[in-house]
Amino acid sequence: MPAGLSITLVCGQMGSILMIARRAGQAGKKNFLANHPAHFYLERGIVLKTIQHLIKQIMDFAIVGVIATVIDYMIFVFIYNLLGWHYNVATVIAFSLSTIFNYWASMKYVFKSKYAKEDRHREFMIFVGLSIIGLILNVVLMRFSVETLQIIPNIAKILVTGVVMVFNFVTRKLLLEGGSSLHED
């Protein structure tokens, strides 16, 4: 997007907010802005609460992710280095076992499910589906890192895990979490 266009868009949004505030002042009505959707965000500080919640959630996700990553990496090293199996086989097994832990810990400590208890099988299926996509991404990036970029598998595994962790957070947040999770802390 050209810089001029983005500046115009930002200025246009700011102008809209200022115009709403000016009309509220001119009308002399305290409740003018109360009926505008922006009022909820402005008066209740929901933006700040949302940012604080997101930071906490990312930190919790990071803790669970670090533990799952340690499990994943230890299993990978054991299978690849000690058993001598192919790195992709080691990746699939390690990723799968760490995903079981990750589901349990993520849904217990990070995300507030949007599913009722009787529908948790749907949640699990979505989690597994996202994990399979993450696994495919993991394998493809491992192959690319090792065979194309010539990165040794142990280092490639660390780099690839970082990319897959970002994918996992974003997709799980969007598809598993209920809209009211902000107020359930």
GROMACS .gro file of C-alpha atoms in nm:
model
  185
    1MET     CA    1   0.000   0.000   0.000
    2PRO     CA    2   0.149   0.340  -0.095
    3ALA     CA    3   0.249   0.552   0.203
    4GLY     CA    4   0.019   0.837   0.098
    5LEU     CA    5  -0.281   0.607   0.087
    6SER     CA    6  -0.212   0.464   0.432
    7ILE     CA    7  -0.167   0.813   0.580
    8THR     CA    8  -0.495   0.919   0.416
    9LEU     CA    9  -0.674   0.617   0.564
   10VAL     CA   10  -0.536   0.681   0.912
   11CYS     CA   11  -0.620   1.051   0.894
   12GLY     CA   12  -0.969   0.963   0.770
   13GLN     CA   13  -1.028   0.735   1.069
   14MET     CA   14  -0.899   0.996   1.312
   15GLY     CA   15  -1.119   1.257   1.145
   16SER     CA   16  -1.424   1.034   1.189
   17ILE     CA   17  -1.355   0.993   1.560
   18LEU     CA   18  -1.302   1.368   1.605
   19MET     CA   19  -1.620   1.445   1.412
   20ILE     CA   20  -1.821   1.210   1.636
   21ALA     CA   21  -1.675   1.376   1.946
   22ARG     CA   22  -1.745   1.726   1.806
   23ARG     CA   23  -2.105   1.637   1.723
   24ALA     CA   24  -2.149   1.500   2.073
   25GLY     CA   25  -2.022   1.826   2.220
   26GLN     CA   26  -2.231   2.045   1.987
   27ALA     CA   27  -2.544   1.847   2.054
   28GLY     CA   28  -2.491   1.898   2.425
   29LYS     CA   29  -2.605   1.545   2.488
   30LYS     CA   30  -2.401   1.321   2.710
   31ASN     CA   31  -2.562   1.012   2.561
   32PHE     CA   32  -2.487   1.093   2.194
   33LEU     CA   33  -2.165   0.897   2.198
   34ALA     CA   34  -2.319   0.629   2.420
   35ASN     CA   35  -2.513   0.499   2.121
   36HIS     CA   36  -2.207   0.482   1.899
   37PRO     CA   37  -2.020   0.149   1.884
   38ALA     CA   38  -1.692   0.323   1.967
   39HIS     CA   39  -1.834   0.427   2.303
   40PHE     CA   40  -1.806   0.076   2.447
   41TYR     CA   41  -1.436   0.064   2.365
   42LEU     CA   42  -1.356   0.416   2.475
   43GLU     CA   43  -1.549   0.437   2.802
   44ARG     CA   44  -1.478   0.093   2.942
   45GLY     CA   45  -1.113   0.075   2.846
   46ILE     CA   46  -1.180  -0.253   2.670
   47VAL     CA   47  -0.890  -0.195   2.433
   48LEU     CA   48  -0.645  -0.184   2.723
   49LYS     CA   49  -0.806  -0.489   2.883
   50THR     CA   50  -0.790  -0.672   2.552
   51ILE     CA   51  -0.422  -0.592   2.509
   52GLN     CA   52  -0.345  -0.697   2.868
   53HIS     CA   53  -0.540  -1.020   2.822
   54LEU     CA   54  -0.365  -1.094   2.493
   55ILE     CA   55  -0.021  -1.036   2.648
   56LYS     CA   56  -0.105  -1.267   2.939
   57GLN     CA   57  -0.243  -1.526   2.701
   58ILE     CA   58   0.066  -1.510   2.480
   59MET     CA   59   0.285  -1.553   2.789
   60ASP     CA   60   0.079  -1.854   2.903
   61PHE     CA   61   0.093  -1.994   2.550
   62ALA     CA   62   0.469  -1.943   2.550
   63ILE     CA   63   0.508  -2.135   2.876
   64VAL     CA   64   0.295  -2.423   2.750
   65GLY     CA   65   0.475  -2.398   2.416
   66VAL     CA   66   0.818  -2.411   2.577
   67ILE     CA   67   0.724  -2.722   2.772
   68ALA     CA   68   0.571  -2.883   2.461
   69THR     CA   69   0.877  -2.781   2.261
   70VAL     CA   70   1.112  -2.935   2.516
   71ILE     CA   71   0.907  -3.256   2.499
   72ASP     CA   72   0.906  -3.238   2.118
   73TYR     CA   73   1.280  -3.168   2.095
   74MET     CA   74   1.383  -3.432   2.350
   75ILE     CA   75   1.181  -3.698   2.168
   76PHE     CA   76   1.321  -3.578   1.834
   77VAL     CA   77   1.682  -3.595   1.958
   78PHE     CA   78   1.624  -3.937   2.113
   79ILE     CA   79   1.474  -4.082   1.794
   80TYR     CA   80   1.706  -3.904   1.547
   81ASN     CA   81   2.037  -3.908   1.735
   82LEU     CA   82   2.012  -4.217   1.954
   83LEU     CA   83   1.794  -4.447   1.744
   84GLY     CA   84   1.931  -4.317   1.415
   85TRP     CA   85   1.593  -4.288   1.244
   86HIS     CA   86   1.532  -4.040   0.960
   87TYR     CA   87   1.476  -3.682   1.079
   88ASN     CA   88   1.128  -3.666   0.923
   89VAL     CA   89   1.017  -3.982   1.105
   90ALA     CA   90   1.159  -3.837   1.427
   91THR     CA   91   0.979  -3.508   1.356
   92VAL     CA   92   0.641  -3.677   1.304
   93ILE     CA   93   0.664  -3.889   1.619
   94ALA     CA   94   0.796  -3.606   1.838
   95PHE     CA   95   0.541  -3.358   1.707
   96SER     CA   96   0.253  -3.602   1.756
   97LEU     CA   97   0.343  -3.685   2.117
   98SER     CA   98   0.400  -3.323   2.211
   99THR     CA   99   0.063  -3.233   2.052
  100ILE     CA  100  -0.120  -3.454   2.302
  101PHE     CA  101   0.041  -3.266   2.589
  102ASN     CA  102  -0.013  -2.934   2.410
  103TYR     CA  103  -0.388  -2.993   2.369
  104TRP     CA  104  -0.437  -3.072   2.734
  105ALA     CA  105  -0.226  -2.781   2.860
  106SER     CA  106  -0.350  -2.526   2.605
  107MET     CA  107  -0.715  -2.589   2.677
  108LYS     CA  108  -0.656  -2.599   3.051
  109TYR     CA  109  -0.425  -2.297   3.093
  110VAL     CA  110  -0.431  -2.080   2.778
  111PHE     CA  111  -0.757  -2.077   2.586
  112LYS     CA  112  -1.114  -2.060   2.714
  113SER     CA  113  -1.310  -2.299   2.500
  114LYS     CA  114  -1.612  -2.179   2.307
  115TYR     CA  115  -1.749  -2.533   2.312
  116ALA     CA  116  -1.984  -2.679   2.570
  117LYS     CA  117  -1.856  -2.986   2.753
  118GLU     CA  118  -2.071  -3.215   2.540
  119ASP     CA  119  -1.912  -3.066   2.224
  120ARG     CA  120  -1.549  -3.096   2.333
  121HIS     CA  121  -1.497  -3.373   2.078
  122ARG     CA  122  -1.542  -3.104   1.810
  123GLU     CA  123  -1.282  -2.890   1.983
  124PHE     CA  124  -1.042  -3.183   1.995
  125MET     CA  125  -1.100  -3.257   1.625
  126ILE     CA  126  -1.029  -2.896   1.533
  127PHE     CA  127  -0.717  -2.901   1.752
  128VAL     CA  128  -0.601  -3.222   1.587
  129GLY     CA  129  -0.678  -3.079   1.242
  130LEU     CA  130  -0.476  -2.767   1.317
  131SER     CA  131  -0.200  -2.987   1.456
  132ILE     CA  132  -0.194  -3.193   1.138
  133ILE     CA  133  -0.161  -2.874   0.935
  134GLY     CA  134   0.113  -2.768   1.177
  135LEU     CA  135   0.280  -3.108   1.136
  136ILE     CA  136   0.273  -3.077   0.757
  137LEU     CA  137   0.416  -2.727   0.789
  138ASN     CA  138   0.677  -2.865   1.029
  139VAL     CA  139   0.783  -3.144   0.790
  140VAL     CA  140   0.787  -2.919   0.483
  141LEU     CA  141   0.992  -2.652   0.661
  142MET     CA  142   1.229  -2.916   0.802
  143ARG     CA  143   1.286  -3.061   0.455
  144PHE     CA  144   1.337  -2.714   0.306
  145SER     CA  145   1.572  -2.609   0.590
  146VAL     CA  146   1.781  -2.927   0.579
  147GLU     CA  147   1.789  -3.004   0.207
  148THR     CA  148   1.770  -2.661   0.048
  149LEU     CA  149   1.922  -2.428   0.306
  150GLN     CA  150   2.167  -2.696   0.430
  151ILE     CA  151   2.095  -2.628   0.797
  152ILE     CA  152   2.182  -2.918   1.026
  153PRO     CA  153   1.865  -3.093   1.146
  154ASN     CA  154   1.907  -3.010   1.518
  155ILE     CA  155   1.928  -2.635   1.443
  156ALA     CA  156   1.659  -2.651   1.174
  157LYS     CA  157   1.424  -2.811   1.426
  158ILE     CA  158   1.460  -2.512   1.660
  159LEU     CA  159   1.395  -2.259   1.381
  160VAL     CA  160   1.101  -2.450   1.235
  161THR     CA  161   0.944  -2.492   1.577
  162GLY     CA  162   0.935  -2.112   1.619
  163VAL     CA  163   0.746  -2.068   1.293
  164VAL     CA  164   0.501  -2.347   1.375
  165MET     CA  165   0.438  -2.202   1.723
  166VAL     CA  166   0.320  -1.872   1.571
  167PHE     CA  167   0.090  -2.061   1.334
  168ASN     CA  168  -0.047  -2.265   1.625
  169PHE     CA  169  -0.126  -1.965   1.846
  170VAL     CA  170  -0.302  -1.766   1.577
  171THR     CA  171  -0.512  -2.052   1.443
  172ARG     CA  172  -0.608  -2.187   1.785
  173LYS     CA  173  -0.701  -1.842   1.909
  174LEU     CA  174  -0.923  -1.784   1.608
  175LEU     CA  175  -1.088  -2.127   1.589
  176LEU     CA  176  -1.104  -2.261   1.946
  177GLU     CA  177  -1.153  -1.968   2.177
  178GLY     CA  178  -1.489  -1.824   2.271
  179GLY     CA  179  -1.559  -1.454   2.238
  180SER     CA  180  -1.622  -1.406   2.609
  181SER     CA  181  -1.281  -1.531   2.724
  182LEU     CA  182  -1.164  -1.178   2.805
  183HIS     CA  183  -1.405  -1.151   3.094
  184GLU     CA  184  -1.345  -1.496   3.239
  185ASP     CA  185  -0.998  -1.436   3.384
   0.00000   0.00000   0.00000
